[in-house]
mmCIF file of C-alpha atoms in Angstrom:
data_model
loop_
_atom_site.group_PDB
_atom_site.id
_atom_site.type_symbol
_atom_site.label_atom_id
_atom_site.label_comp_id
_atom_site.label_asym_id
_atom_site.label_seq_id
_atom_site.Cartn_x
_atom_site.Cartn_y
_atom_site.Cartn_z
ATOM 1 C CA UNK A 1 16.203 -3.801 -27.611
ATOM 2 C CA UNK A 2 14.213 -4.664 -30.740
ATOM 3 C CA UNK A 3 12.696 -1.744 -32.692
ATOM 4 C CA UNK A 4 9.274 -0.785 -31.384
ATOM 5 C CA UNK A 5 6.728 0.983 -33.511
ATOM 6 C CA UNK A 6 3.341 2.466 -32.682
ATOM 7 C CA UNK A 7 0.957 4.535 -34.729
ATOM 8 C CA UNK A 8 0.434 8.242 -34.102
ATOM 9 C CA UNK A 9 -0.172 9.799 -31.639
ATOM 10 C CA UNK A 10 0.938 6.886 -29.412
ATOM 11 C CA UNK A 11 4.397 6.893 -30.992
ATOM 12 C CA UNK A 12 4.952 10.438 -29.713
ATOM 13 C CA UNK A 13 5.171 9.038 -26.182
ATOM 14 C CA UNK A 14 8.380 7.206 -27.112
ATOM 15 C CA UNK A 15 10.253 10.495 -27.371
ATOM 16 C CA UNK A 16 8.440 12.498 -24.712
ATOM 17 C CA UNK A 17 10.972 11.448 -22.078
ATOM 18 C CA UNK A 18 10.731 13.140 -18.702
ATOM 19 C CA UNK A 19 8.333 15.800 -19.945
ATOM 20 C CA UNK A 20 5.400 16.109 -17.499
ATOM 21 C CA UNK A 21 6.929 13.432 -15.235
ATOM 22 C CA UNK A 22 7.999 15.134 -12.057
ATOM 23 C CA UNK A 23 4.561 15.736 -10.594
ATOM 24 C CA UNK A 24 2.890 12.564 -9.362
ATOM 25 C CA UNK A 25 -0.448 14.248 -8.793
ATOM 26 C CA UNK A 26 -0.782 16.994 -11.415
ATOM 27 C CA UNK A 27 -0.706 15.231 -14.749
ATOM 28 C CA UNK A 28 -1.179 17.060 -18.045
ATOM 29 C CA UNK A 29 -4.374 16.527 -20.002
ATOM 30 C CA UNK A 30 -2.877 14.021 -22.438
ATOM 31 C CA UNK A 31 -6.021 13.554 -24.569
ATOM 32 C CA UNK A 32 -6.328 17.311 -25.055
ATOM 33 C CA UNK A 33 -2.612 17.900 -25.677
ATOM 34 C CA UNK A 34 -1.936 14.950 -27.964
ATOM 35 C CA UNK A 35 -5.332 13.944 -29.332
ATOM 36 C CA UNK A 36 -5.727 10.568 -27.631
ATOM 37 C CA UNK A 37 -9.129 8.888 -27.931
ATOM 38 C CA UNK A 38 -10.650 5.496 -27.146
ATOM 39 C CA UNK A 39 -9.386 4.099 -30.454
ATOM 40 C CA UNK A 40 -5.812 4.384 -29.165
ATOM 41 C CA UNK A 41 -6.447 2.304 -26.035
ATOM 42 C CA UNK A 42 -5.184 -1.053 -27.438
ATOM 43 C CA UNK A 43 -1.822 0.449 -28.452
ATOM 44 C CA UNK A 44 -1.565 2.332 -25.166
ATOM 45 C CA UNK A 45 -2.125 -0.890 -23.227
ATOM 46 C CA UNK A 46 0.619 -2.633 -25.178
ATOM 47 C CA UNK A 47 2.982 0.259 -24.513
ATOM 48 C CA UNK A 48 2.136 0.402 -20.808
ATOM 49 C CA UNK A 49 2.942 -3.267 -20.225
ATOM 50 C CA UNK A 50 5.873 -3.559 -22.656
ATOM 51 C CA UNK A 51 8.757 -4.844 -20.552
ATOM 52 C CA UNK A 52 11.417 -3.855 -23.094
ATOM 53 C CA UNK A 53 10.271 -0.280 -22.630
ATOM 54 C CA UNK A 54 9.716 -0.474 -18.886
ATOM 55 C CA UNK A 55 13.269 -1.680 -18.346
ATOM 56 C CA UNK A 56 14.958 0.280 -21.131
ATOM 57 C CA UNK A 57 18.174 2.188 -20.296
ATOM 58 C CA UNK A 58 17.438 4.750 -17.606
ATOM 59 C CA UNK A 59 18.889 7.591 -19.673
ATOM 60 C CA UNK A 60 16.700 6.856 -22.703
ATOM 61 C CA UNK A 61 13.425 8.674 -23.467
ATOM 62 C CA UNK A 62 11.760 5.339 -24.247
ATOM 63 C CA UNK A 63 11.895 4.187 -20.619
ATOM 64 C CA UNK A 64 9.319 6.860 -19.751
ATOM 65 C CA UNK A 65 6.864 5.890 -22.506
ATOM 66 C CA UNK A 66 4.966 3.244 -20.462
ATOM 67 C CA UNK A 67 4.437 5.756 -17.656
ATOM 68 C CA UNK A 68 2.910 8.259 -20.065
ATOM 69 C CA UNK A 69 0.823 5.454 -21.564
ATOM 70 C CA UNK A 70 -0.723 4.260 -18.301
ATOM 71 C CA UNK A 71 -1.519 7.833 -17.318
ATOM 72 C CA UNK A 72 -3.328 8.316 -20.626
ATOM 73 C CA UNK A 73 -5.228 5.070 -20.031
ATOM 74 C CA UNK A 74 -6.396 6.432 -16.704
ATOM 75 C CA UNK A 75 -7.542 9.696 -18.244
ATOM 76 C CA UNK A 76 -9.390 7.795 -20.973
ATOM 77 C CA UNK A 77 -11.101 5.712 -18.238
ATOM 78 C CA UNK A 78 -9.953 2.615 -20.093
ATOM 79 C CA UNK A 79 -11.646 -0.270 -18.288
ATOM 80 C CA UNK A 80 -10.084 -2.723 -20.744
ATOM 81 C CA UNK A 81 -6.686 -1.786 -19.295
ATOM 82 C CA UNK A 82 -7.508 -3.047 -15.795
ATOM 83 C CA UNK A 83 -6.592 -6.709 -16.239
ATOM 84 C CA UNK A 84 -3.505 -6.094 -18.417
ATOM 85 C CA UNK A 85 -2.113 -3.675 -15.837
ATOM 86 C CA UNK A 86 -2.809 -6.079 -12.977
ATOM 87 C CA UNK A 87 -1.064 -8.829 -14.933
ATOM 88 C CA UNK A 88 2.285 -7.014 -14.787
ATOM 89 C CA UNK A 89 2.229 -6.086 -11.094
ATOM 90 C CA UNK A 90 4.591 -8.961 -10.312
ATOM 91 C CA UNK A 91 7.222 -7.843 -12.838
ATOM 92 C CA UNK A 92 6.834 -4.155 -11.973
ATOM 93 C CA UNK A 93 7.111 -4.698 -8.216
ATOM 94 C CA UNK A 94 10.473 -2.912 -8.038
ATOM 95 C CA UNK A 95 9.324 0.108 -10.049
ATOM 96 C CA UNK A 96 8.650 3.008 -7.706
ATOM 97 C CA UNK A 97 6.897 5.007 -10.421
ATOM 98 C CA UNK A 98 4.569 2.125 -11.223
ATOM 99 C CA UNK A 99 3.492 1.485 -7.630
ATOM 100 C CA UNK A 100 3.027 5.204 -6.939
ATOM 101 C CA UNK A 101 1.058 5.886 -10.128
ATOM 102 C CA UNK A 102 -1.266 2.881 -10.105
ATOM 103 C CA UNK A 103 -3.660 4.173 -7.397
ATOM 104 C CA UNK A 104 -4.225 7.343 -9.432
ATOM 105 C CA UNK A 105 -4.547 5.440 -12.713
ATOM 106 C CA UNK A 106 -7.120 2.995 -11.337
ATOM 107 C CA UNK A 107 -9.031 5.747 -9.540
ATOM 108 C CA UNK A 108 -9.339 7.600 -12.848
ATOM 109 C CA UNK A 109 -10.572 4.436 -14.541
ATOM 110 C CA UNK A 110 -13.212 4.220 -11.830
ATOM 111 C CA UNK A 111 -15.250 1.784 -9.707
ATOM 112 C CA UNK A 112 -15.130 -0.883 -12.427
ATOM 113 C CA UNK A 113 -11.652 -1.674 -11.104
ATOM 114 C CA UNK A 114 -12.871 -2.619 -7.620
ATOM 115 C CA UNK A 115 -13.758 -6.249 -8.281
ATOM 116 C CA UNK A 116 -10.547 -7.209 -10.163
ATOM 117 C CA UNK A 117 -8.377 -5.381 -7.624
ATOM 118 C CA UNK A 118 -10.258 -7.119 -4.794
ATOM 119 C CA UNK A 119 -9.474 -10.501 -6.346
ATOM 120 C CA UNK A 120 -5.807 -9.560 -6.689
ATOM 121 C CA UNK A 121 -5.582 -8.338 -3.095
ATOM 122 C CA UNK A 122 -7.263 -11.466 -1.732
ATOM 123 C CA UNK A 123 -4.797 -13.797 -3.460
ATOM 124 C CA UNK A 124 -2.129 -14.533 -0.857
ATOM 125 C CA UNK A 125 0.106 -15.933 -3.597
ATOM 126 C CA UNK A 126 0.691 -12.404 -4.871
ATOM 127 C CA UNK A 127 3.797 -10.649 -3.567
ATOM 128 C CA UNK A 128 3.524 -8.469 -0.475
ATOM 129 C CA UNK A 129 4.357 -5.155 -2.159
ATOM 130 C CA UNK A 130 2.017 -5.918 -5.060
ATOM 131 C CA UNK A 131 -0.829 -6.485 -2.602
ATOM 132 C CA UNK A 132 0.140 -3.272 -0.833
ATOM 133 C CA UNK A 133 -0.290 -1.412 -4.146
ATOM 134 C CA UNK A 134 -3.662 -3.109 -4.652
ATOM 135 C CA UNK A 135 -4.815 -2.001 -1.199
ATOM 136 C CA UNK A 136 -3.673 1.554 -1.957
ATOM 137 C CA UNK A 137 -5.689 1.459 -5.174
ATOM 138 C CA UNK A 138 -8.850 0.652 -3.229
ATOM 139 C CA UNK A 139 -8.168 3.562 -0.891
ATOM 140 C CA UNK A 140 -7.739 5.975 -3.800
ATOM 141 C CA UNK A 141 -10.890 4.715 -5.512
ATOM 142 C CA UNK A 142 -12.829 5.133 -2.269
ATOM 143 C CA UNK A 143 -11.495 8.665 -1.828
ATOM 144 C CA UNK A 144 -12.124 9.680 -5.439
ATOM 145 C CA UNK A 145 -15.557 8.073 -5.719
ATOM 146 C CA UNK A 146 -17.312 8.545 -2.336
ATOM 147 C CA UNK A 147 -20.296 6.498 -3.470
ATOM 148 C CA UNK A 148 -18.151 3.329 -3.342
ATOM 149 C CA UNK A 149 -16.124 4.178 -0.230
ATOM 150 C CA UNK A 150 -18.033 1.625 1.866
ATOM 151 C CA UNK A 151 -17.362 -1.070 -0.750
ATOM 152 C CA UNK A 152 -13.620 -0.391 -0.688
ATOM 153 C CA UNK A 153 -13.618 -0.211 3.106
ATOM 154 C CA UNK A 154 -15.456 -3.537 3.372
ATOM 155 C CA UNK A 155 -12.837 -5.245 1.196
ATOM 156 C CA UNK A 156 -9.989 -3.957 3.355
ATOM 157 C CA UNK A 157 -11.838 -5.016 6.500
ATOM 158 C CA UNK A 158 -12.416 -8.455 5.024
ATOM 159 C CA UNK A 159 -8.665 -8.841 4.601
ATOM 160 C CA UNK A 160 -7.912 -7.546 8.102
ATOM 161 C CA UNK A 161 -10.411 -9.989 9.617
ATOM 162 C CA UNK A 162 -7.848 -12.632 8.695
ATOM 163 C CA UNK A 163 -5.263 -10.974 10.953
ATOM 164 C CA UNK A 164 -4.379 -14.266 12.646
ATOM 165 C CA UNK A 165 -3.309 -15.694 9.267
ATOM 166 C CA UNK A 166 -1.877 -12.508 7.749
ATOM 167 C CA UNK A 167 1.669 -11.417 8.408
ATOM 168 C CA UNK A 168 1.935 -8.632 11.016
ATOM 169 C CA UNK A 169 3.353 -6.356 8.327
ATOM 170 C CA UNK A 170 0.398 -6.934 5.991
ATOM 171 C CA UNK A 171 -1.978 -6.210 8.869
ATOM 172 C CA UNK A 172 -0.086 -2.967 9.422
ATOM 173 C CA UNK A 173 -0.579 -2.051 5.770
ATOM 174 C CA UNK A 174 -4.308 -2.760 5.934
ATOM 175 C CA UNK A 175 -4.687 -0.655 9.065
ATOM 176 C CA UNK A 176 -2.749 2.206 7.460
ATOM 177 C CA UNK A 177 -5.045 2.031 4.444
ATOM 178 C CA UNK A 178 -8.172 2.009 6.593
ATOM 179 C CA UNK A 179 -6.806 5.074 8.348
ATOM 180 C CA UNK A 180 -6.409 6.768 4.960
ATOM 181 C CA UNK A 181 -10.133 6.131 4.457
ATOM 182 C CA UNK A 182 -10.767 7.698 7.896
ATOM 183 C CA UNK A 183 -12.462 4.444 8.889
ATOM 184 C CA UNK A 184 -13.428 5.072 12.500
ATOM 185 C CA UNK A 185 -16.018 2.343 12.100
ATOM 186 C CA UNK A 186 -13.186 -0.177 11.647
ATOM 187 C CA UNK A 187 -11.571 0.667 15.005
ATOM 188 C CA UNK A 188 -12.935 -2.382 16.917
ATOM 189 C CA UNK A 189 -11.442 -4.733 14.315
ATOM 190 C CA UNK A 190 -8.121 -2.918 14.410
ATOM 191 C CA UNK A 191 -8.080 -3.124 18.201
ATOM 192 C CA UNK A 192 -8.587 -6.892 18.077
ATOM 193 C CA UNK A 193 -5.659 -7.262 15.688
ATOM 194 C CA UNK A 194 -3.441 -5.215 18.004
ATOM 195 C CA UNK A 195 -4.624 -7.122 21.086
ATOM 196 C CA UNK A 196 -3.659 -10.370 19.357
ATOM 197 C CA UNK A 197 -0.176 -8.910 18.772
ATOM 198 C CA UNK A 198 -0.571 -9.400 15.033
ATOM 199 C CA UNK A 199 0.315 -5.888 13.842
ATOM 200 C CA UNK A 200 3.720 -4.530 12.847
ATOM 201 C CA UNK A 201 3.729 -1.063 14.404
ATOM 202 C CA UNK A 202 6.436 0.241 12.051
ATOM 203 C CA UNK A 203 3.827 1.022 9.396
ATOM 204 C CA UNK A 204 0.843 2.721 11.025
ATOM 205 C CA UNK A 205 2.147 2.958 14.586
ATOM 206 C CA UNK A 206 0.804 1.195 17.665
ATOM 207 C CA UNK A 207 -2.811 1.121 18.830
ATOM 208 C CA UNK A 208 -2.456 4.465 20.593
ATOM 209 C CA UNK A 209 -1.090 6.084 17.414
ATOM 210 C CA UNK A 210 -3.924 4.609 15.373
ATOM 211 C CA UNK A 211 -6.596 5.853 17.758
ATOM 212 C CA UNK A 212 -5.119 9.342 17.574
ATOM 213 C CA UNK A 213 -4.857 9.159 13.776
ATOM 214 C CA UNK A 214 -8.543 8.249 13.564
ATOM 215 C CA UNK A 215 -9.499 11.132 15.829
ATOM 216 C CA UNK A 216 -10.685 8.829 18.610
ATOM 217 C CA UNK A 217 -8.408 10.259 21.303
ATOM 218 C CA UNK A 218 -6.835 13.655 21.949
ATOM 219 C CA UNK A 219 -3.181 14.612 22.301
ATOM 220 C CA UNK A 220 -3.643 14.896 26.067
ATOM 221 C CA UNK A 221 -5.083 11.383 26.238
ATOM 222 C CA UNK A 222 -2.043 10.048 24.399
ATOM 223 C CA UNK A 223 0.240 11.087 27.258
ATOM 224 C CA UNK A 224 -1.982 9.377 29.836
ATOM 225 C CA UNK A 225 -2.171 6.188 27.786
ATOM 226 C CA UNK A 226 1.595 6.161 27.228
ATOM 227 C CA UNK A 227 2.192 6.424 30.970
ATOM 228 C CA UNK A 228 -0.199 3.539 31.576
ATOM 229 C CA UNK A 229 1.530 1.412 28.942
ATOM 230 C CA UNK A 230 4.983 2.207 30.337
ATOM 231 C CA UNK A 231 3.839 1.348 33.859
ATOM 232 C CA UNK A 232 2.376 -1.951 32.648
ATOM 233 C CA UNK A 233 5.610 -2.818 30.839
ATOM 234 C CA UNK A 234 7.596 -2.106 33.996
ATOM 235 C CA UNK A 235 5.296 -4.306 36.100
ATOM 236 C CA UNK A 236 5.545 -7.091 33.535
ATOM 237 C CA UNK A 237 9.341 -6.871 33.452
ATOM 238 C CA UNK A 238 9.555 -6.892 37.251
ATOM 239 C CA UNK A 239 7.288 -9.945 37.447
ATOM 240 C CA UNK A 240 9.416 -11.831 34.925
ATOM 241 C CA UNK A 241 12.616 -11.089 36.838
ATOM 242 C CA UNK A 242 11.046 -12.244 40.099
ATOM 243 C CA UNK A 243 9.817 -15.453 38.481
ATOM 244 C CA UNK A 244 13.183 -16.148 36.850
ATOM 245 C CA UNK A 245 16.016 -15.243 39.258
ATOM 246 C CA UNK A 246 19.458 -14.786 37.682
ATOM 247 C CA UNK A 247 21.766 -17.776 37.331
ATOM 248 C CA UNK A 248 25.477 -18.267 36.777
ATOM 249 C CA UNK A 249 27.548 -15.084 37.107
ATOM 250 C CA UNK A 250 24.362 -13.108 37.632
ATOM 251 C CA UNK A 251 23.283 -15.136 40.661
ATOM 252 C CA UNK A 252 23.283 -13.681 44.128
ATOM 253 C CA UNK A 253 26.133 -14.805 46.460
ATOM 254 C CA UNK A 254 25.421 -18.010 48.360
ATOM 255 C CA UNK A 255 24.072 -17.537 51.887
ATOM 256 C CA UNK A 256 25.070 -21.001 53.143
ATOM 257 C CA UNK A 257 26.457 -21.016 56.657
ATOM 258 C CA UNK A 258 30.102 -21.876 57.068
ATOM 259 C CA UNK A 259 30.941 -25.100 58.839
ATOM 260 C CA UNK A 260 32.633 -24.678 62.179
#
């Protein structure tokens, strides 16, 4: 890896290593601890998106520098970092730390991130897991800034309205994110997606699970609905067997009369 140099205090992040790393939610106050200000934003952006650093040897302190940098950018509410960070989603897709931190980073930056993240989410050319991260960002922004919750919710709904074109897994992600926003008002749209059999239930569960998660049905109602679903499945299976009698080795013995 070529030598990398940054001015102080940004260069301190190169040797910080795993300090402050283990908590995903409780980050230290970097500006207060290290003296970061708005003038350091350009260098912090370059560090955050530097691929030599992001994929440095896992046992080196430098590999953690971009993570510290993007957290500082969030705390500085660096709106100029929005597009540069979005531009590396495709190369950071396999980084667990990146995908887990981005919702918090963008939520700290604030509502200014909504429009660019919306554009990224709406682009079906972007990779599935990158779009998943974008959707999670909108959820976190909506949770952190209640005044724009309806804006974030509307964007997620707009994507789910395309459930017939979306993959079932992506629809499952959108429904899970709407549930995180406690979007009871989105229930009719979710129900239509489930009715069309366009939702992968491995992510947010089936329609019964979703209704319960949104607080629309009680635990007792779940049992009744499950029994109804099981009974319907049994009737459907019985009807299919009756309509398609077994053949070959599974066929019933012939009842033809013997010749005398």
